[in-house]
Coordinates of C-alpha atoms in Angstrom, one line a residue:
M1 CA -40.6 -55.0 91.8
T2 CA -43.2 -56.1 93.8
G3 CA -45.3 -57.8 90.9
S4 CA -46.3 -57.5 87.8
T5 CA -50.4 -56.8 89.4
G6 CA -49.0 -54.7 92.0
S7 CA -49.1 -50.7 93.3
T8 CA -45.7 -49.9 93.7
G9 CA -44.7 -46.3 93.1
A10 CA -47.9 -45.4 92.0
L11 CA -46.9 -42.1 95.5
T12 CA -43.4 -41.7 92.9
V13 CA -45.9 -41.8 90.0
L14 CA -48.9 -39.3 91.5
R15 CA -45.8 -36.9 92.4
F16 CA -44.9 -36.3 88.8
H17 CA -47.9 -36.2 88.1
L18 CA -48.8 -33.1 90.6
R19 CA -45.8 -31.5 89.6
R20 CA -47.1 -31.4 86.1
D21 CA -50.2 -30.6 86.3
R22 CA -49.7 -28.0 89.0
M23 CA -51.0 -24.8 86.8
M24 CA -54.0 -27.0 85.5
L25 CA -55.2 -27.9 88.6
F26 CA -54.6 -24.5 90.2
W27 CA -56.8 -22.5 86.7
W28 CA -59.8 -25.7 86.8
I29 CA -60.3 -25.0 89.9
T30 CA -59.6 -21.4 91.1
G31 CA -62.3 -21.0 88.3
N32 CA -64.7 -22.9 89.7
V33 CA -64.3 -21.7 93.1
L34 CA -64.7 -17.6 91.3
L35 CA -67.5 -19.7 89.2
Y36 CA -69.7 -20.2 92.5
Y37 CA -68.6 -17.3 94.3
S38 CA -69.1 -13.9 91.9
Q39 CA -72.3 -15.2 91.8
A40 CA -73.0 -14.4 95.4
V41 CA -71.8 -11.3 94.4
S42 CA -73.3 -11.1 91.6
T43 CA -76.6 -12.2 93.4
D44 CA -76.4 -9.2 96.3
G45 CA -75.4 -6.8 94.7
L46 CA -78.6 -7.4 91.6
Y47 CA -80.8 -8.0 94.4
T48 CA -81.2 -5.3 96.9
T49 CA -84.2 -5.5 99.2
Q50 CA -85.7 -8.1 100.3
A51 CA -88.3 -7.9 98.1
E52 CA -86.2 -7.2 95.1
L53 CA -84.8 -10.9 95.7
D54 CA -88.9 -12.4 96.9
R55 CA -90.1 -10.7 93.2
A56 CA -87.0 -12.8 91.4
A57 CA -87.3 -15.6 93.1
A58 CA -91.1 -16.0 92.1
G59 CA -90.8 -15.5 88.0
M60 CA -87.4 -18.0 88.9
E61 CA -90.1 -20.8 90.2
S62 CA -92.6 -20.0 88.0
N63 CA -90.1 -20.8 84.5
A64 CA -89.3 -24.0 83.4
A65 CA -87.2 -23.2 81.1
F66 CA -84.6 -21.9 84.0
I67 CA -85.6 -25.4 85.7
A68 CA -85.0 -27.8 83.2
M69 CA -81.1 -25.3 83.0
A70 CA -80.3 -24.9 86.3
G71 CA -82.1 -27.3 88.7
P72 CA -85.3 -27.7 91.7
A73 CA -85.5 -24.4 92.2
R74 CA -84.9 -24.1 96.3
A75 CA -85.1 -21.1 98.9
L76 CA -84.6 -18.7 96.0
N77 CA -85.4 -16.2 98.3
T78 CA -82.4 -16.6 100.2
L79 CA -78.9 -15.4 98.9
G80 CA -77.3 -19.0 99.6
G81 CA -80.3 -20.9 97.7
Q82 CA -80.0 -18.8 95.0
V83 CA -75.8 -19.3 94.1
A84 CA -76.7 -23.4 94.5
W85 CA -79.4 -22.4 92.3
Q86 CA -77.1 -20.9 89.1
A87 CA -74.3 -21.9 89.7
A88 CA -74.8 -26.6 91.5
A89 CA -75.4 -27.6 87.9
F90 CA -72.9 -26.0 85.4
G91 CA -70.2 -26.4 88.6
A92 CA -70.3 -30.0 88.2
I93 CA -69.4 -30.3 84.9
V94 CA -66.8 -27.5 84.9
A95 CA -65.6 -30.4 88.0
A96 CA -67.2 -33.6 85.8
L97 CA -64.9 -31.6 82.3
M98 CA -61.6 -31.4 84.3
S99 CA -61.8 -35.1 85.8
M100 CA -61.9 -36.8 82.2
F101 CA -59.1 -34.5 81.1
L102 CA -56.9 -35.6 84.0
V103 CA -58.0 -39.0 83.7
G104 CA -57.6 -38.9 79.6
R105 CA -53.9 -37.0 80.2
H106 CA -52.8 -39.6 82.6
T107 CA -54.2 -42.2 81.1
R108 CA -55.2 -43.3 77.2
A109 CA -52.8 -39.7 76.3
E110 CA -49.8 -41.7 78.2
E111 CA -50.1 -44.5 75.8
E112 CA -50.7 -43.0 72.6
S113 CA -47.4 -41.0 73.7
G114 CA -45.2 -44.3 74.3
R115 CA -44.7 -42.3 78.0
D116 CA -46.6 -44.6 79.6
E117 CA -44.6 -47.6 78.1
L118 CA -41.0 -45.5 79.4
V119 CA -42.3 -45.3 82.8
R120 CA -43.1 -49.4 83.5
A121 CA -40.1 -49.6 82.2
A122 CA -38.7 -48.8 85.9
A123 CA -39.8 -50.9 89.4
I124 CA -42.8 -50.2 89.7
G125 CA -46.2 -52.5 89.6
R126 CA -48.5 -52.7 87.0
H127 CA -51.1 -51.2 88.3
A128 CA -49.4 -47.8 89.6
P129 CA -50.0 -45.2 86.7
L130 CA -53.5 -46.2 87.3
A131 CA -53.7 -45.5 91.2
A132 CA -51.9 -42.5 90.5
T133 CA -54.2 -41.3 87.8
A134 CA -57.2 -42.2 90.1
L135 CA -55.1 -40.0 93.1
V136 CA -55.2 -37.1 91.4
V137 CA -58.6 -36.9 90.4
V138 CA -59.5 -37.8 94.4
I139 CA -57.1 -34.6 95.2
A140 CA -58.4 -32.0 93.2
N141 CA -61.7 -33.2 93.4
V142 CA -61.8 -32.4 97.2
L143 CA -59.5 -29.3 96.4
L144 CA -62.1 -28.2 95.1
G145 CA -65.1 -29.5 97.4
V146 CA -63.4 -27.8 100.3
L147 CA -62.1 -24.4 98.9
L148 CA -65.6 -24.3 97.1
A149 CA -66.9 -24.3 100.8
M150 CA -64.9 -22.1 102.6
S151 CA -65.2 -19.4 99.8
L152 CA -69.0 -19.7 100.6
V153 CA -68.2 -18.9 104.4
S154 CA -66.0 -16.0 103.8
Y155 CA -68.2 -14.4 102.2
G156 CA -71.0 -15.6 105.0
L157 CA -73.6 -17.9 103.8
P158 CA -74.8 -20.4 106.4
A159 CA -71.8 -23.2 106.9
A160 CA -74.3 -26.0 106.9
G161 CA -75.2 -25.3 103.3
S162 CA -71.5 -23.9 101.6
W163 CA -70.3 -27.4 103.0
A164 CA -73.1 -29.0 101.1
L165 CA -72.5 -27.6 98.2
G166 CA -69.2 -28.2 98.3
L167 CA -69.0 -31.9 98.9
A168 CA -72.0 -32.1 95.6
A169 CA -69.5 -30.6 93.6
G170 CA -66.9 -32.6 94.7
L171 CA -68.4 -36.4 94.6
T172 CA -70.1 -35.0 91.3
G173 CA -66.6 -34.7 90.6
L174 CA -65.4 -38.1 91.7
V175 CA -68.1 -39.9 89.8
F176 CA -67.4 -38.8 86.2
G177 CA -63.7 -39.5 86.8
G178 CA -64.5 -43.4 87.8
V179 CA -66.7 -42.7 84.3
A180 CA -63.8 -41.2 82.3
L181 CA -61.7 -44.1 84.2
V182 CA -63.8 -46.6 82.6
A183 CA -64.1 -45.1 79.9
A184 CA -59.9 -44.8 79.3
Q185 CA -59.5 -48.9 79.2
L186 CA -62.8 -49.6 76.6
V187 CA -61.1 -47.8 74.0
E188 CA -57.8 -47.3 72.7
S189 CA -57.7 -43.5 71.8
T190 CA -58.1 -40.0 73.4
R191 CA -60.5 -38.8 71.7
A192 CA -63.0 -42.6 71.8
A193 CA -62.9 -41.9 76.0
Y194 CA -63.4 -38.0 76.2
G195 CA -66.5 -38.7 73.4
I196 CA -67.9 -41.6 75.7
T197 CA -66.9 -39.3 79.4
G198 CA -68.6 -36.4 77.7
A199 CA -71.7 -37.8 76.2
V200 CA -72.7 -39.8 79.8
I201 CA -71.9 -36.2 81.2
G202 CA -74.5 -35.0 78.6
V203 CA -77.1 -37.8 79.3
A204 CA -76.9 -36.8 83.4
Y205 CA -77.8 -33.5 82.3
A206 CA -80.2 -34.3 80.7
L207 CA -81.7 -36.4 83.3
R208 CA -81.4 -33.9 85.8
A209 CA -83.1 -31.4 83.4
I210 CA -86.3 -34.0 82.2
G211 CA -86.2 -35.4 85.9
D212 CA -86.0 -31.3 87.6
V213 CA -89.1 -30.0 85.0
G214 CA -91.4 -33.2 85.6
N215 CA -92.2 -35.6 88.3
G216 CA -87.8 -36.0 89.6
A217 CA -87.9 -40.0 89.2
L218 CA -85.0 -39.5 85.7
S219 CA -83.2 -36.9 88.1
W220 CA -82.0 -39.6 90.5
L221 CA -80.3 -41.7 87.6
S222 CA -78.2 -38.3 88.0
P223 CA -74.7 -37.7 89.2
I224 CA -75.6 -34.3 88.9
G225 CA -78.8 -34.1 91.0
W226 CA -77.7 -36.6 93.3
G227 CA -75.8 -33.4 94.3
Q228 CA -78.5 -31.1 93.8
Y229 CA -80.7 -33.3 96.9
L230 CA -77.9 -32.7 99.0
R231 CA -80.1 -29.7 99.1
P232 CA -78.2 -26.9 100.5
Y233 CA -79.6 -23.9 102.0
A234 CA -82.6 -25.7 101.6
E235 CA -82.6 -27.7 104.8
E236 CA -79.9 -30.1 103.6
Q237 CA -80.1 -34.1 104.2
W238 CA -76.8 -35.2 103.8
W239 CA -77.8 -39.4 102.3
P240 CA -78.3 -39.0 99.3
A241 CA -73.5 -38.0 99.5
L242 CA -74.2 -41.9 100.0
L243 CA -75.4 -42.5 96.1
S244 CA -71.7 -40.7 95.0
V245 CA -69.7 -42.6 97.1
V246 CA -71.4 -45.9 96.2
A247 CA -71.0 -45.2 92.5
V248 CA -67.0 -44.2 92.3
V249 CA -66.3 -47.1 94.5
V250 CA -68.5 -49.4 91.8
L251 CA -66.5 -47.7 89.3
A252 CA -63.2 -47.9 90.4
V253 CA -63.3 -51.9 90.8
A254 CA -64.7 -51.9 87.6
A255 CA -62.1 -50.1 85.9
V256 CA -59.4 -52.1 87.3
M257 CA -61.4 -55.3 86.3
L258 CA -61.5 -54.0 83.0
F259 CA -58.2 -53.0 83.0
D260 CA -56.5 -56.7 84.0
R261 CA -58.4 -57.7 80.9
R262 CA -56.7 -55.3 78.5
D263 CA -53.1 -55.1 77.5
I264 CA -51.1 -51.6 77.1
G265 CA -52.0 -49.5 74.7
S266 CA -55.3 -51.4 73.5
G267 CA -58.9 -51.2 74.5
V268 CA -61.4 -54.0 76.1
W269 CA -63.5 -53.2 72.5
P270 CA -61.0 -53.8 68.9
A271 CA -60.3 -50.9 67.5
R272 CA -62.7 -50.8 63.9
P273 CA -60.4 -51.3 61.0
G274 CA -60.8 -47.8 58.9
P275 CA -61.3 -48.6 55.2
A276 CA -58.6 -50.3 53.0
R277 CA -58.6 -47.2 50.8
G278 CA -58.5 -43.5 52.4
S279 CA -61.3 -41.1 50.7
L280 CA -60.0 -37.8 52.1
G281 CA -58.4 -36.3 49.3
S282 CA -57.1 -32.3 50.2
A283 CA -56.6 -31.0 53.0
S284 CA -60.0 -29.1 53.5
A285 CA -61.7 -32.8 54.0
L286 CA -58.9 -34.0 56.3
A287 CA -59.3 -30.1 58.4
W288 CA -62.7 -30.8 57.7
R289 CA -62.8 -35.0 59.6
L290 CA -60.8 -33.7 62.1
Q291 CA -62.4 -30.8 63.8
R292 CA -65.7 -31.8 62.9
G293 CA -66.9 -33.5 65.8
S294 CA -65.8 -30.5 67.4
V295 CA -67.7 -27.9 65.1
I296 CA -71.2 -29.6 65.4
G297 CA -70.7 -30.2 69.0
W298 CA -69.8 -26.2 70.5
T299 CA -72.6 -25.3 67.1
F300 CA -75.2 -27.3 69.8
G301 CA -73.7 -26.3 72.7
M302 CA -74.3 -22.2 71.5
L303 CA -77.9 -23.4 70.4
L304 CA -79.0 -24.8 74.1
G305 CA -77.3 -21.8 75.4
G306 CA -78.8 -19.0 73.4
V307 CA -81.7 -20.5 74.0
A308 CA -81.5 -20.7 78.0
Y309 CA -80.9 -16.3 77.4
G310 CA -84.1 -16.0 75.5
S311 CA -85.8 -18.5 77.7
I312 CA -86.8 -15.7 80.4
G313 CA -88.3 -13.4 77.0
D314 CA -89.4 -10.1 78.0
D315 CA -89.3 -10.2 82.2
V316 CA -85.8 -9.1 82.3
E317 CA -86.9 -6.5 84.3
D318 CA -88.9 -8.7 87.8
L319 CA -85.4 -10.4 87.3
L320 CA -83.0 -7.7 87.2
G321 CA -84.3 -6.0 89.5
D322 CA -83.9 -1.8 90.5
S323 CA -80.1 -1.7 92.1
E324 CA -77.4 0.5 91.0
F325 CA -75.7 -2.7 90.1
S326 CA -78.0 -4.4 87.7
K327 CA -78.9 -0.5 86.1
D328 CA -74.5 -0.5 85.4
M329 CA -75.1 -3.7 84.5
F330 CA -77.6 -3.6 81.5
A331 CA -78.9 -0.1 81.4
S332 CA -75.5 1.3 79.8
A333 CA -76.1 0.1 76.3
G334 CA -79.4 1.3 75.4
N335 CA -82.9 2.8 76.9
S336 CA -84.9 -0.3 77.0
V337 CA -83.8 -2.6 79.9
V338 CA -85.2 -6.1 77.8
D339 CA -83.0 -4.7 74.5
S340 CA -79.7 -4.3 76.8
F341 CA -80.5 -7.0 78.8
Y342 CA -79.8 -9.5 75.4
A343 CA -77.4 -7.2 73.6
T344 CA -75.0 -7.7 77.0
S345 CA -76.2 -11.7 76.9
A346 CA -75.2 -11.8 73.0
V347 CA -71.4 -11.0 74.0
M348 CA -71.7 -13.4 76.6
L349 CA -72.6 -16.4 74.2
A350 CA -70.0 -14.6 72.2
L351 CA -66.8 -15.0 74.4
I352 CA -68.6 -18.6 75.0
G353 CA -67.9 -19.5 71.3
S354 CA -64.5 -18.3 71.5
G355 CA -63.3 -21.1 73.5
F356 CA -63.8 -23.4 70.0
A357 CA -61.9 -20.4 67.9
I358 CA -59.3 -20.2 70.7
A359 CA -59.2 -24.0 71.1
S360 CA -59.6 -25.0 66.7
V361 CA -56.1 -23.3 66.3
Q362 CA -54.7 -25.0 68.7
R363 CA -55.4 -27.4 66.8
L364 CA -52.6 -26.7 64.7
R365 CA -50.3 -27.2 68.2
G366 CA -51.6 -30.6 68.7
E367 CA -51.4 -31.8 65.2
E368 CA -47.0 -30.3 64.7
G369 CA -46.6 -31.5 68.3
A370 CA -48.1 -35.2 68.2
G371 CA -46.1 -35.7 64.4
F372 CA -48.5 -35.9 62.4
A373 CA -47.9 -32.7 60.6
E374 CA -44.4 -33.8 59.9
G375 CA -45.7 -36.9 58.9
L376 CA -48.1 -34.2 55.6
L377 CA -45.8 -31.8 55.0
A378 CA -43.4 -35.0 54.0
T379 CA -45.7 -35.0 50.6
A380 CA -46.4 -32.4 48.1
L381 CA -48.5 -30.2 50.6
P382 CA -46.9 -27.0 51.5
R383 CA -46.9 -25.3 54.9
W384 CA -49.1 -22.6 54.2
R385 CA -52.6 -25.4 52.4
W386 CA -52.0 -26.9 55.6
A387 CA -52.5 -24.1 58.1
V388 CA -55.0 -22.5 56.1
A389 CA -56.7 -25.9 56.0
H390 CA -57.4 -25.7 59.5
L391 CA -58.6 -21.9 59.8
V392 CA -60.7 -22.5 57.7
V393 CA -62.2 -24.5 59.6
T394 CA -62.0 -22.1 62.1
L395 CA -63.5 -19.8 60.8
V396 CA -66.7 -21.3 59.2
G397 CA -67.6 -23.5 62.4
T398 CA -66.7 -20.0 65.0
V399 CA -69.5 -17.9 62.4
A400 CA -71.6 -20.6 63.1
A401 CA -71.3 -21.6 66.6
V402 CA -72.0 -17.3 67.6
L403 CA -74.9 -17.8 65.1
A404 CA -76.5 -20.5 66.7
G405 CA -76.3 -18.9 69.6
G406 CA -78.5 -15.8 68.9
L407 CA -80.6 -18.2 66.8
G408 CA -81.7 -20.2 70.1
M409 CA -81.3 -16.8 72.2
G410 CA -84.0 -15.5 69.3
L411 CA -86.2 -19.1 69.1
G412 CA -85.7 -18.5 73.1
F413 CA -87.5 -15.7 73.7
A414 CA -90.3 -16.2 70.5
L415 CA -91.2 -19.5 72.5
V416 CA -92.1 -17.6 75.4
T417 CA -93.2 -14.0 74.0
G418 CA -94.9 -15.2 70.9
D419 CA -92.6 -12.4 68.8
G420 CA -91.5 -14.4 66.0
S421 CA -90.2 -11.6 64.9
A422 CA -87.2 -11.8 67.6
V423 CA -85.7 -14.9 65.9
L424 CA -84.2 -12.3 62.8
R425 CA -83.4 -9.8 65.2
L426 CA -81.7 -11.0 68.2
T427 CA -80.2 -13.4 65.4
G428 CA -78.7 -10.5 63.7
A429 CA -77.9 -8.6 66.2
T430 CA -75.5 -12.0 67.3
L431 CA -73.3 -11.9 64.5
P432 CA -71.4 -8.9 64.0
Y433 CA -69.9 -10.4 67.7
A434 CA -68.5 -13.1 65.4
V435 CA -66.2 -10.1 64.6
P436 CA -64.1 -10.0 68.0
V437 CA -64.2 -13.6 68.5
L438 CA -62.2 -14.0 65.1
L439 CA -59.7 -11.7 66.7
L440 CA -58.7 -13.7 69.2
A441 CA -58.9 -17.0 66.8
A442 CA -56.6 -14.2 65.0
L443 CA -54.4 -13.5 68.3
T444 CA -54.2 -17.5 68.7
W445 CA -52.4 -17.7 65.4
L446 CA -50.2 -15.6 65.5
A447 CA -48.7 -16.9 69.2
Y448 CA -49.0 -20.3 67.1
G449 CA -47.0 -19.2 64.6
I450 CA -44.2 -17.8 66.4
R451 CA -43.4 -20.2 69.0
T452 CA -45.9 -23.0 69.4
R453 CA -45.6 -22.8 73.5
W454 CA -46.8 -19.6 72.7
A455 CA -50.7 -20.5 71.8
G456 CA -52.1 -20.3 75.2
V457 CA -52.1 -16.3 74.5
G458 CA -55.2 -17.0 73.2
W459 CA -57.1 -18.3 76.2
L460 CA -55.0 -15.1 78.7
G461 CA -56.9 -12.9 75.8
L462 CA -60.0 -14.8 76.0
G463 CA -59.5 -14.2 80.3
F464 CA -59.1 -10.1 80.0
C465 CA -61.9 -9.5 77.5
F466 CA -64.2 -11.7 80.2
I467 CA -62.3 -9.4 83.0
V468 CA -63.2 -6.3 81.4
M469 CA -66.5 -7.3 80.5
M470 CA -67.9 -8.6 83.8
F471 CA -65.7 -6.7 86.1
G472 CA -64.2 -3.4 84.3
E473 CA -66.9 -0.6 85.8
L474 CA -66.6 -2.6 88.8
L475 CA -62.9 -2.6 89.2
Q476 CA -62.8 0.5 87.6
L477 CA -60.2 0.2 84.8
P478 CA -58.9 2.6 82.9
G479 CA -60.6 3.2 79.8
W480 CA -57.6 3.1 77.6
L481 CA -56.9 -0.4 79.2
M482 CA -60.8 -1.9 78.9
D483 CA -60.2 -0.8 75.0
V484 CA -57.7 -3.1 74.3
S485 CA -61.1 -5.2 74.8
P486 CA -62.2 -6.2 71.1
F487 CA -65.3 -6.5 72.3
Q488 CA -65.6 -2.5 73.6
H489 CA -66.0 -1.2 70.0
L490 CA -68.5 -2.3 68.8
A491 CA -72.4 -1.3 69.1
Q492 CA -74.0 -2.8 71.2
T493 CA -76.8 -4.4 69.1
P494 CA -79.9 -5.2 69.6
A495 CA -79.8 -2.0 72.0
E496 CA -78.0 0.1 70.1
D497 CA -77.4 0.6 66.1
F498 CA -75.3 -1.0 63.9
R499 CA -71.7 0.7 63.3
V500 CA -69.6 -0.7 60.2
V501 CA -66.7 1.2 61.1
P502 CA -65.7 -0.5 64.1
V503 CA -66.1 -3.9 62.3
V504 CA -63.6 -3.1 59.1
V505 CA -61.2 -2.0 61.7
L506 CA -61.3 -4.8 63.9
L507 CA -61.7 -7.3 60.4
A508 CA -58.2 -4.8 58.6
I509 CA -56.5 -6.1 62.1
I510 CA -57.8 -9.7 61.8
A511 CA -56.1 -9.9 58.2
A512 CA -52.7 -8.8 59.5
L513 CA -52.3 -11.1 62.3
S514 CA -53.1 -13.7 60.0
W515 CA -50.7 -12.5 57.3
L516 CA -48.3 -12.1 60.6
G517 CA -49.0 -15.3 61.9
M518 CA -48.8 -16.9 58.5
A519 CA -45.1 -15.4 58.3
A520 CA -43.8 -16.5 60.9
L521 CA -45.1 -20.1 61.0
R522 CA -43.9 -20.1 57.4
R523 CA -40.2 -19.4 58.9
R524 CA -39.8 -21.4 62.0
D525 CA -38.8 -25.2 62.2
L526 CA -41.4 -27.9 63.1
V527 CA -41.7 -29.1 66.7
T528 CA -42.2 -32.4 68.1
N529 CA -43.1 -33.9 71.3

C-alpha cells in the first residue's frame, strides 16, 4: 500500500464490483434502453399518419398536467420528439435510481455488513473502495447512454437527437451518483443514504415540473431539466451538458473531502441515539416501523401516477389515433375507448404497485440475511408470527397503493372534465386489480419460504405479466400462455361489468400459496449472509 490516502488497488476492487454487479447492471441498463426503444415502437404504431401525430401533439402541448409529468413539449409532431418527451424524464429517474443503488451497495451496505473492513485488510489504499464505486457508476452510465443512443439510431431516428438523449440520461445518472456518494459520507446507514438521495431526486423532478409549467426558471435548478435542455430532436444544444459535468466534479470532490473527515463505519453526521427503552411491543409494530416509509412512499407515488393518467380526461380518442395498434390495445376491453383506456391504465397502475408488494415480501429475506431475524426468533416470538406480521403490512400496503392509484386517476379525470362521479367510479374499478398483485406477492412468499435465494421469482412473474399485457397480442403468444397471467382473468373494469368468480378463484390460489409458503418456511433453517 502506497499510503493511507492512496487509491492503490482500486482497479482490483473495480473488477470485483463489476463481476458481482454484472446481472444487476444488465437488467438496469437493458430495462432503461427498452423504455426508450419501446416508446419509439409504440408511437410509430400508434400514429400511422402525420395528421394523427399533429392532432395528438396539439392536445399534448396544451395539457399542463402532461408537461408537468413529462417535460417541455418540443417537436411533438415528430417521432423523435415524442420519444424524448415521453421517456426522458422517467428514463432520467431510472438512471438516477440505478446510480443510487450502486453507490449504496458498494459503500454503506459494505461497511454495515463488515465486508468493507475485510477488503481494507488487504494491501489497498484508503480511497480504493470509494474510487472503485465511482468508476462502476461511470461505466454503468456510459454504457446506458451509448446503448440507448445506438438503439434509437438503429430504429431510424436522427443520430444527433439520439446521442443527445443518451447523453442526457447518462449525465443525469452521474449527477445523482455523485449525490449518493456525498450522502453515503454524511450518514452511517444505507437506508438513510437512500432517503437523502431519493429526496434529492424527488425535489429535482418537482423543480423540473414546476419550472416547465411556469416560466422555466426553476427547471435550470434540476439535473433532470439540464438533460432536457439538450433539446433532443429539436435543434439540439449541447452546452447544458457542461452543467452536469461541473456538478459531477464538484460532488465527487465533496465526497472525497467528506470521506477524509470521517471514520470507516461512521458518518460525518453523528447518529441520533435511540430511546433508553424500546416502545415496540409486538412483531406487528416492528414490521410496520420497518416498512412504513415504503408504504407511504409507494402510496403517494401511486396517487401521483393515477393523477397523471386521469389528467388525460376524455380526450383519449384524439391522443390514441386511429391505428390498428390502438384499436387492438384499447378497444378490446369494451365499446367505449375512454373506458377501455382507463381499464388498461388501471392494470398498468396495478403492475407498478406490484413492485411494492414483491419488495415488501422480500423484506423478510433482508431481515433474515442480515441476521436480525435470528435475534428476534431467539426470544419467545414464533417464526410464523414474525412472518405474518410482515405479510399483513404487505397486504395493507398493497391495497392502499392500488386504491391510491385509482383515487388519483379519478381525481385527475374529475379535475379535467368536471365529472365528480369519476372519483368513486375509477377508484372502485381499480380495486379488483389488487388481487392479482397479491397473487404475485404470494408467489414471492412461497419461493422465499422454500429457499431465500428464490425470492426473486416474484420479479420474473411481474416481468411476464407486463410482457403479456403490453406485447402479448403483438407477439401472438398462445392463449394458454397468456392465461398464466392473473391479470388476464379479471373483468376489464370500468369497460366491463365486475365479475366475482375470477376474484374468488384468485383469492383461493393466494390462500393456498400462502399456506404452502408458511409450511416451507417452518421446515427450513434460517439463512444469514
